[in-house]
Coordinates of C-alpha atoms in Angstrom, one line a residue:
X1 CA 2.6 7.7 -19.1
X2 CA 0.9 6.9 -15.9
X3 CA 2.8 8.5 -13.0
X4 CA 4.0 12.1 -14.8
X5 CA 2.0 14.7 -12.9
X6 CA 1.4 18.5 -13.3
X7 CA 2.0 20.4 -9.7
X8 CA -0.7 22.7 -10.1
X9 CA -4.0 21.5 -9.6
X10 CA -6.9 22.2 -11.7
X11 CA -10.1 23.9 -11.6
X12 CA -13.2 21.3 -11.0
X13 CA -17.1 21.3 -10.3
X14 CA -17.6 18.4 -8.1
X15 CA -20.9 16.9 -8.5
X16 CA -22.7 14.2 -5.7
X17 CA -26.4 13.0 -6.4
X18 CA -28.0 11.0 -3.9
X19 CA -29.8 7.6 -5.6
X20 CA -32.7 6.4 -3.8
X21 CA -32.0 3.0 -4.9
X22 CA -27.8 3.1 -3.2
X23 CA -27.9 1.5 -0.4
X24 CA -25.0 3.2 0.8
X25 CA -24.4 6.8 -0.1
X26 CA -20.7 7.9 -0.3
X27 CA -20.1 11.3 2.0
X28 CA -20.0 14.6 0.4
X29 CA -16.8 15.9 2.4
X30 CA -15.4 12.7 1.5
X31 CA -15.4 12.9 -1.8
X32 CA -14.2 16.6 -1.5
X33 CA -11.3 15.7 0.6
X34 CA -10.2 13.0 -2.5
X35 CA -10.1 15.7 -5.1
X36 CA -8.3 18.0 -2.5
X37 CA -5.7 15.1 -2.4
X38 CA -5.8 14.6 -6.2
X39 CA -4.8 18.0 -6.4
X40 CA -7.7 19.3 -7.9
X41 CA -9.1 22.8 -7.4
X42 CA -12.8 22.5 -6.1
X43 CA -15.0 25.5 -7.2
X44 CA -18.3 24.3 -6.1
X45 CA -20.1 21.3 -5.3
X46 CA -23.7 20.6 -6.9
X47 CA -25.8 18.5 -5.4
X48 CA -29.2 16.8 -6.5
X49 CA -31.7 13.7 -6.0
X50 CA -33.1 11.2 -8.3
X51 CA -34.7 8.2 -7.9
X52 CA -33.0 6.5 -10.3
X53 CA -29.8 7.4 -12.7
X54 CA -30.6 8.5 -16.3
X55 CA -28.6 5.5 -18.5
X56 CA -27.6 8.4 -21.1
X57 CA -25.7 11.1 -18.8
X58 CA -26.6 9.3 -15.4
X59 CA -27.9 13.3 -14.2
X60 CA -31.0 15.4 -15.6
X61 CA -31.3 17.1 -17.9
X62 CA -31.8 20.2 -15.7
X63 CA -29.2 19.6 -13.6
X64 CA -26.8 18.9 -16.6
X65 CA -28.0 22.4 -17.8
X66 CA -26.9 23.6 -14.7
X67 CA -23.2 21.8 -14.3
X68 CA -22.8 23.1 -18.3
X69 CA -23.3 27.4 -17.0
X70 CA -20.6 26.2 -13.8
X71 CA -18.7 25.3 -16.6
X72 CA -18.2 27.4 -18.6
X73 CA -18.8 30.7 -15.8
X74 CA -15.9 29.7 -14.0
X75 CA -13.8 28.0 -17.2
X76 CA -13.4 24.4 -14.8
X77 CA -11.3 22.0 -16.5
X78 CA -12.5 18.9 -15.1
X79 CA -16.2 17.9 -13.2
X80 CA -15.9 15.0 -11.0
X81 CA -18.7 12.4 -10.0
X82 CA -19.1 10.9 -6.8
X83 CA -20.3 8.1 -8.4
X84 CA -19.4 5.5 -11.0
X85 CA -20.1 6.7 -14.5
X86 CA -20.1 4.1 -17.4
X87 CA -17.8 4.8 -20.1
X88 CA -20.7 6.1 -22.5
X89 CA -22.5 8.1 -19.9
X90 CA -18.2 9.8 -19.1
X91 CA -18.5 10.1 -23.4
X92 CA -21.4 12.2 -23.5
X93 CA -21.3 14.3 -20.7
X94 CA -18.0 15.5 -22.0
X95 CA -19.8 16.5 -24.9
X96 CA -22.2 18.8 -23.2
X97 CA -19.3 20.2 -21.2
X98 CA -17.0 20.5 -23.3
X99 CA -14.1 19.5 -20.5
X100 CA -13.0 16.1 -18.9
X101 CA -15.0 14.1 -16.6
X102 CA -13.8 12.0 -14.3
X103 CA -16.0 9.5 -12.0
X104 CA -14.9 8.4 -8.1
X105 CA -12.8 5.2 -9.3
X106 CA -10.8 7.1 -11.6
X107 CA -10.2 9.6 -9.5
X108 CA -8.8 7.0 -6.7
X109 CA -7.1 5.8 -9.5
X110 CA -5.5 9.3 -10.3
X111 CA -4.7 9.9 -6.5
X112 CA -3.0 6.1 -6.4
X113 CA -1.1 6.9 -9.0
X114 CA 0.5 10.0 -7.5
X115 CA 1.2 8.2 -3.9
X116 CA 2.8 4.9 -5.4
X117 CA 6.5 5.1 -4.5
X118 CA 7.9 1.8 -4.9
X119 CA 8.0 -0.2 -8.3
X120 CA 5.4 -3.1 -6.8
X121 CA 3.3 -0.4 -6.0
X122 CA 3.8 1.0 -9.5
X123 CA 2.9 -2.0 -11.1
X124 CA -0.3 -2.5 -9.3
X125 CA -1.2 0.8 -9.7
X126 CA -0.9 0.8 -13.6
X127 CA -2.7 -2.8 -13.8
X128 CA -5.7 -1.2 -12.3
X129 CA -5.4 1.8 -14.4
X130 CA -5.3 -0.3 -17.6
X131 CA -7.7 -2.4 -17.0
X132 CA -10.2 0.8 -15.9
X133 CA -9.0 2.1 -19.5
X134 CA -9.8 -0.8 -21.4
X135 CA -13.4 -0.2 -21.2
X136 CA -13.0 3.7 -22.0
X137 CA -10.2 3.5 -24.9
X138 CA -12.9 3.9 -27.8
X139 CA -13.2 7.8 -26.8
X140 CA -9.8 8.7 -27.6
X141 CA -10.6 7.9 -31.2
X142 CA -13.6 9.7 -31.7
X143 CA -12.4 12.2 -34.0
X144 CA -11.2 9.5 -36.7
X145 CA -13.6 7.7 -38.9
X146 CA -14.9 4.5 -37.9
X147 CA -17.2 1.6 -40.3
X148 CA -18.0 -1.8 -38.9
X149 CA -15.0 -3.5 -40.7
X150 CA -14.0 -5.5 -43.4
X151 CA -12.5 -5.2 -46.5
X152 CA -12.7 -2.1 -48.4
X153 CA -14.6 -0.8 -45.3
X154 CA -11.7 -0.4 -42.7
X155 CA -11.6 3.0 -41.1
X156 CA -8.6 4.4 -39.3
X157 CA -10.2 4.4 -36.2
X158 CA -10.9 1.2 -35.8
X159 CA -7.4 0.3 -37.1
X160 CA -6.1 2.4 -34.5
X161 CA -8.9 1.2 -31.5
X162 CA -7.6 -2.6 -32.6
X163 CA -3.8 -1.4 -32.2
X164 CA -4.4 -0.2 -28.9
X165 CA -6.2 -3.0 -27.6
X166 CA -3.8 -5.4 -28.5
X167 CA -0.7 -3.4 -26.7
X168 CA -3.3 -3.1 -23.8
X169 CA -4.1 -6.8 -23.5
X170 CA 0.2 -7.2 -24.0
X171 CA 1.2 -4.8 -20.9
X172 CA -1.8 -6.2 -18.7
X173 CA -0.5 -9.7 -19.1
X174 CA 3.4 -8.2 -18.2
X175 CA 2.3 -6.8 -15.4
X176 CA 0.0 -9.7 -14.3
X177 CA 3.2 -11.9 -15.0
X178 CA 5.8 -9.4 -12.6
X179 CA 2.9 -9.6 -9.7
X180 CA 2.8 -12.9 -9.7
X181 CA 6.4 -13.0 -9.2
X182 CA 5.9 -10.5 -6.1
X183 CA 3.4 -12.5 -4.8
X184 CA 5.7 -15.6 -4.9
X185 CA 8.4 -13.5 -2.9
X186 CA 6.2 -12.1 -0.6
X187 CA 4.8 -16.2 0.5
X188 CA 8.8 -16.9 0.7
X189 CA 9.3 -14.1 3.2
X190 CA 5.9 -15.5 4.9
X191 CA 7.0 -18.7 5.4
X192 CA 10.8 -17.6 6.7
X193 CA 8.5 -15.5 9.2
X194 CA 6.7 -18.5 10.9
X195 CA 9.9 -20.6 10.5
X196 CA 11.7 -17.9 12.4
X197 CA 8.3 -18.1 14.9
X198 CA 8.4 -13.7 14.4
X199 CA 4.7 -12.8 14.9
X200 CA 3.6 -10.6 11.9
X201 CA 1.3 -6.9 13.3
X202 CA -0.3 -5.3 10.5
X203 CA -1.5 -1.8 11.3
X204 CA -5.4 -1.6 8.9
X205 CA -7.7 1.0 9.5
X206 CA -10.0 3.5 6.8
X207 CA -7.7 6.2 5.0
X208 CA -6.3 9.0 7.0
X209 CA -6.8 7.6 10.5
X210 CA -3.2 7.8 11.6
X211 CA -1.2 4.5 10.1
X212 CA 1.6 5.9 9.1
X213 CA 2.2 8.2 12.1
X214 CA 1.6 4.8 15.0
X215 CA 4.1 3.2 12.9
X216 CA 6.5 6.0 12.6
X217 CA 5.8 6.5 16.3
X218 CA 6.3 3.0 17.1
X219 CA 9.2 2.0 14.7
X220 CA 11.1 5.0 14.7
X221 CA 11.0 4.9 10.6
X222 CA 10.4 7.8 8.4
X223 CA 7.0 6.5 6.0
X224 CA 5.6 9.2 4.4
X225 CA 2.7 10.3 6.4
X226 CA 0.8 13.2 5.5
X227 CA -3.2 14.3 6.8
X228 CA -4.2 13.1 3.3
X229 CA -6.7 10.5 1.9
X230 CA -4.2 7.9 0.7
X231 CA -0.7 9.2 1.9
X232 CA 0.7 5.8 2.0
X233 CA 0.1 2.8 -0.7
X234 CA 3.2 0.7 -0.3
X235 CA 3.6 -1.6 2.5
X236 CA 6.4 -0.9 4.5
X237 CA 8.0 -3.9 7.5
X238 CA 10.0 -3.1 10.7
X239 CA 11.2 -5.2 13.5
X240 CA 10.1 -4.1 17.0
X241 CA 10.7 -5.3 20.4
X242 CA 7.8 -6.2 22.8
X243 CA 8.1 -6.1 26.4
X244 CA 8.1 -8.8 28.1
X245 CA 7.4 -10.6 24.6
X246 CA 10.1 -10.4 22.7
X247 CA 10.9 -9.8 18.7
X248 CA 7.6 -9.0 16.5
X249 CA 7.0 -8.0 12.9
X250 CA 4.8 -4.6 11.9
X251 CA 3.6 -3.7 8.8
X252 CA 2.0 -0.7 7.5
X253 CA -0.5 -1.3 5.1
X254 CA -3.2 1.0 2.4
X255 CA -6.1 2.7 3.5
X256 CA -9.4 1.4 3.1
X257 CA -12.4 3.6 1.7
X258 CA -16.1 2.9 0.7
X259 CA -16.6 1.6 -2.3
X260 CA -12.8 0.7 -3.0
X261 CA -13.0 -0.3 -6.4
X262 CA -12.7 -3.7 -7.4
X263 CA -10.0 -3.2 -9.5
X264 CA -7.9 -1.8 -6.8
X265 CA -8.5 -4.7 -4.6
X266 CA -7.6 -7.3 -7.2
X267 CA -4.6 -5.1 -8.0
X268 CA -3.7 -4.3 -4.5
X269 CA -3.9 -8.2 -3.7
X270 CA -0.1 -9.6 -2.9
X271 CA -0.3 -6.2 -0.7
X272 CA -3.1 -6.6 1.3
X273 CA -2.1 -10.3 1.5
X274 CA 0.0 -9.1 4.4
X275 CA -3.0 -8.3 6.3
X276 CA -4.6 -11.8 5.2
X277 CA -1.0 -13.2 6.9
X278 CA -1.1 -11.5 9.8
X279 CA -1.0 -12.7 13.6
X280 CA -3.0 -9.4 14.7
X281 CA -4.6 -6.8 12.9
X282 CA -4.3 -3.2 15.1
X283 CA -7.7 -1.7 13.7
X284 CA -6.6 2.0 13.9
X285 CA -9.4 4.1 13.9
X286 CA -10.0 8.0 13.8
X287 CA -11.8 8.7 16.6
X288 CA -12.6 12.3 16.3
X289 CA -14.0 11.9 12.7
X290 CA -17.7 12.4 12.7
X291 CA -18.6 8.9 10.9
X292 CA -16.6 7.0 13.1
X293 CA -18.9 4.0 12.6
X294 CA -19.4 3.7 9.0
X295 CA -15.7 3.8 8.9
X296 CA -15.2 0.9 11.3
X297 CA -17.7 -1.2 9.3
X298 CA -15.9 -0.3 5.6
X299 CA -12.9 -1.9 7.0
X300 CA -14.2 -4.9 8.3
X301 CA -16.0 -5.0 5.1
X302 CA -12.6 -4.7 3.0
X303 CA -11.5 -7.4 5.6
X304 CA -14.0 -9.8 5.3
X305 CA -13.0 -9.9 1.1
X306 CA -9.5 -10.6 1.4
X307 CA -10.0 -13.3 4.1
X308 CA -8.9 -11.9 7.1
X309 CA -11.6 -11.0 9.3
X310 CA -10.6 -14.1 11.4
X311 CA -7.7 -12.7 12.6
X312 CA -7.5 -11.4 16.5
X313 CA -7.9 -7.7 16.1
X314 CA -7.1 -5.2 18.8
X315 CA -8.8 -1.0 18.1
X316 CA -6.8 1.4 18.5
X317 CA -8.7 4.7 19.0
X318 CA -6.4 7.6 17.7
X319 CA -6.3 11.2 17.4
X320 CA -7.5 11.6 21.4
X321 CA -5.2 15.0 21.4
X322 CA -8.3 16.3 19.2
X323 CA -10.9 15.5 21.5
X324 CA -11.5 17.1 25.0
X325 CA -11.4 14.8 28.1
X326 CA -10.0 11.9 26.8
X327 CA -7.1 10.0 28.3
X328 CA -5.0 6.9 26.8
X329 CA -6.0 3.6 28.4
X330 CA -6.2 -0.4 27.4
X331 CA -9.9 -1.6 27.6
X332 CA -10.3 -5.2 28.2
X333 CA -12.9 -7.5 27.4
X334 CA -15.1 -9.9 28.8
X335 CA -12.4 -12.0 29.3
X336 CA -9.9 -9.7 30.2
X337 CA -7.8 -9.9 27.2
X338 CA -7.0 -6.2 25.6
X339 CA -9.8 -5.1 23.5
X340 CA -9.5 -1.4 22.2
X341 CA -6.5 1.3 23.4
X342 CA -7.1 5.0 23.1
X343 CA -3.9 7.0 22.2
X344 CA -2.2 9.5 20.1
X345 CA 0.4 8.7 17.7
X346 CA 1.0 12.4 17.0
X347 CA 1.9 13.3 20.2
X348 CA 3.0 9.5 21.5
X349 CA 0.8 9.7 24.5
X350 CA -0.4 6.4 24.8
X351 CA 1.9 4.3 22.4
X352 CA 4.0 2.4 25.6
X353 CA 0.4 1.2 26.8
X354 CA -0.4 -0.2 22.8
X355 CA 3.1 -1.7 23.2
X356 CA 2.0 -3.7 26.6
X357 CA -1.6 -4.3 24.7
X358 CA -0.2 -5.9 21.4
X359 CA 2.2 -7.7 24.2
X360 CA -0.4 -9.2 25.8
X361 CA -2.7 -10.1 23.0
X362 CA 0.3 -11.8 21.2
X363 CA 1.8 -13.9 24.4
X364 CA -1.2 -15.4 25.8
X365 CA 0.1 -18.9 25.3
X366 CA 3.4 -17.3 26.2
X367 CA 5.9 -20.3 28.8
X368 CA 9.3 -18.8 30.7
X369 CA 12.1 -21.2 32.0
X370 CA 15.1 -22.3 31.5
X371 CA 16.0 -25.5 29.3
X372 CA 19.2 -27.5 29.8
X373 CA 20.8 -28.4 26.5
X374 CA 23.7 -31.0 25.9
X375 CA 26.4 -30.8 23.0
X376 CA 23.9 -33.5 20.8
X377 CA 21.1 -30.6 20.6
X378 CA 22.9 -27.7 18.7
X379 CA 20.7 -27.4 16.0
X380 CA 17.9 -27.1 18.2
X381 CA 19.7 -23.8 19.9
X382 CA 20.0 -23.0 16.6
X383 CA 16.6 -22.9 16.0
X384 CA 15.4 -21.0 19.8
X385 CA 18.2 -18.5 18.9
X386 CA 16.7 -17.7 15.2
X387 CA 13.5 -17.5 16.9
X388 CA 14.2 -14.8 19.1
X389 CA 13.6 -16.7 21.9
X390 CA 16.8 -16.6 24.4
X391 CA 16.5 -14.2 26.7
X392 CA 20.0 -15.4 28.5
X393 CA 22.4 -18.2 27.6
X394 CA 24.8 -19.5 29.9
X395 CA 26.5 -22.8 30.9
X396 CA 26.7 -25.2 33.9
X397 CA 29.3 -27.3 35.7
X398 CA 29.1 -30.0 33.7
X399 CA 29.3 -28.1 30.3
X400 CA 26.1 -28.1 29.6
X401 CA 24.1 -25.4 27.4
X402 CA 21.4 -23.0 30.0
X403 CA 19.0 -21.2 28.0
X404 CA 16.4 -19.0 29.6
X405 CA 13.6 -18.7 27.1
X406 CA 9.9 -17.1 26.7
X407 CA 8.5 -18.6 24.0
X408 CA 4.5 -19.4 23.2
X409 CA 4.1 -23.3 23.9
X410 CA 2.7 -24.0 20.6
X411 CA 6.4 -22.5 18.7
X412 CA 8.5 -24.3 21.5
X413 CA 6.4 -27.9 20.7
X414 CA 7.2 -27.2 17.8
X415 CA 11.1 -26.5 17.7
X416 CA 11.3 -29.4 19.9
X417 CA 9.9 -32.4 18.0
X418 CA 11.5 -35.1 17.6
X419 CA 15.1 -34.3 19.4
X420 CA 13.9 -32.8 22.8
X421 CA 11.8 -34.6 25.2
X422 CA 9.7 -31.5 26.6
X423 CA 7.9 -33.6 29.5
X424 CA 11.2 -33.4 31.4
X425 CA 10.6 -29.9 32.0
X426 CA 9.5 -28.8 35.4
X427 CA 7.5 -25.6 34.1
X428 CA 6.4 -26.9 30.8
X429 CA 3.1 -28.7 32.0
X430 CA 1.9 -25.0 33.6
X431 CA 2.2 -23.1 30.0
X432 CA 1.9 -19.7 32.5
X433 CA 4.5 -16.4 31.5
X434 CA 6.1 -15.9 34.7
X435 CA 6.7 -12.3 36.3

């Protein structure tokens, strides 16, 4: 019902009116690039300014006029709001055009719908969809008769609207029921993560900035990454290997955008959990697009709501091959920890120094040495080898266990308590990564 899509696109006015009383306007190339991605033919876009939206058809009544003759001149098939129409205000200006009209959340919806892959990202999808529908179902019947109820006064459309409802409010709750169980699965695999001590990276940034290809790049995997609003809505987690660090989780995660609706963030929230989870965001950010900065500040926006703008962030400034002059670096802050890299996951330049930067940013409580083990401590070599951090095991004359580890001095604390005495250690009172 939800995911069946025609390949051709089809013919649509887009229409953008800027509201004196937004505080924050959406962009016009924006929202063009969205119904591009929706698959959507643009004819023309119509612009316009009011102080305030009408409450019947949210436009004037001379611009309506106006969207009616684009209509029906070039036969469109759809007009699309950059805005958020209420259901009655979607009802009657199909009336005066006589085609669909769709408003910017259901067109996200439409395009999230055609990108979800797997069946979590399905579900989530759909829940959002239904629950946008819910407050729009009563146009579907408006061709059937419809009284205020009761007996003897029953019409079939309200018959019908009541039917509809009920198997609405039945699949919401199913699918509420199977995320729940995903988000269950998804703590479970969170908290064999941080037994494991493997240090979760999940690659955030505003839609289109280059995600998919820095974790192509970096994982060698095969997402599907296209120069698209939206190419990739399911997360997706690969093992890397740091150097001079050691074994490290990265996740690819959905795009941010202004004004993500609500819905999609409830929907979308066992996914962007991950982020929540994370030891270190990589912020990627496009750095040739125009409104760089209202871009930066949407995500940390879209951070701050799901509870992670806590989390040690490191930038990383993509898409240099587009801009003249520019060279990939690490920048470092104040206190000389890595603060933003520039680089380009397209053409890899850069990727080996974001390697050494997420390196350093992860394994700056990071201890090296060597730890003699007798035969009583297996379970705690158990535990260093599940956590990735051996780098070499061998064995002395007495028959003794040698492990040489690097290991952050909180994990190895940890690991040890209560069956290793750490303060026996030469190195472990100078917690300093050795060359």
């Amino acid at each position: 019902m939800f995911f069946d899509r025609p390949e051709s696109g089809e013919l649509a006015i887009l229409v953008h009116i800027d509201i004196d009383i937004e505080d924050q306007r959406d962009d016009p190339r924006e929202f063009e690039e969205l119904a591009l991605s929706a698959g959507a033919d643009p004819l023309t876009l119509v612009t316009g300014h009011r102080a305030r939206p009408d409450a019947k058809y949210f436009i004037g009544l001379g611009k309506m006029e106006e969207i009616r003759q684009l209509v029906q001149e070039h036969g469109a098939e759809l007009v699309l709001f950059n805005h958020t129409l209420s259901p009655s205000q979607e009802r009657n200006l199909e009336k005066v055009f006589q085609c669909r009209v769709l408003d910017r959340t259901g067109l996200i919806l439409d395009i999230f719908a055609m990108r979800a892959r797997t069946h979590e990202g399905k579900l989530q999808v759909e829940l959002a969809q239904l629950e946008h529908m819910s407050t729009r179902l009563v146009r579907g019947w408006t061709h059937l008769e419809r009284q205020k109820g009761g007996i003897g006064l029953r019409g079939p459309g309200e018959t019908q609207l009541e039917t509809d409802r009920r198997l609405l409010r039945e699949r919401i709750k199913y699918i509420t029921k199977r995320l729940e169980k995903v988000h269950k699965v998804r703590q479970l695999g969170r908290r064999a993560r941080k037994r494991a001590v493997t240090p979760v990276v999940s690659i955030v940034g505003y839609t289109n900035a280059g995600k998919s290809t820095l974790f192509n790049r970096i994982t060698g995997s095969e997402v599907y990454e296209a120069d698209q609003l939206f190419a990739t809505l399911d997360n997706t987690m690969r093992r890397i290997q740091l150097p001079s660090f050691g074994a490290a989780i990265m996740a690819d995660t959905v795009g941010f955008i202004r004004h993500l609706p609500h819905k999609l963030v409830e929907s979308f929230r066992a996914t962007l959990e991950e982020a929540a989870e994370a030891d270190l965001l990589l912020h990627v950010i496009d750095c040739a697009a125009e409104e760089r900065a209202e871009n930066i500040e949407q995500v940390k926006k879209v951070l701050a709501e799901i509870g992670a703008d806590k989390i040690p962030t490191l930038e990383v400034y993509n898409k240099i091959d587009l801009l003249d002059g520019y060279a990939s670096r690490i920048e470092f802050d104040a206190n000389k920890n890595p603060d933003r890299v520039w680089l380009s996951a397209k053409t890899g330049e850069g990727c080996d120094s974001l390697l050494e930067a997420i390196s350093l940013c992860l394994g700056d409580d990071k201890v090296e040495g060597s730890i003699v083990l007798s035969h009583n401590h297996g379970a705690f070599r158990a535990r260093l080898f599940q956590s990735d951090a051996v780098l070499e095991e061998s064995y002395d004359e007495q028959g003794n266990t040698v492990l040489h580890l690097r290991i952050a001095a909180t994990d190895l604390k940890r690991l040890a308590a209560g069956e290793y005495n750490l303060e026996k250690l030469s190195w472990w009172s100078d917690p300093i990564l050795e060359s």
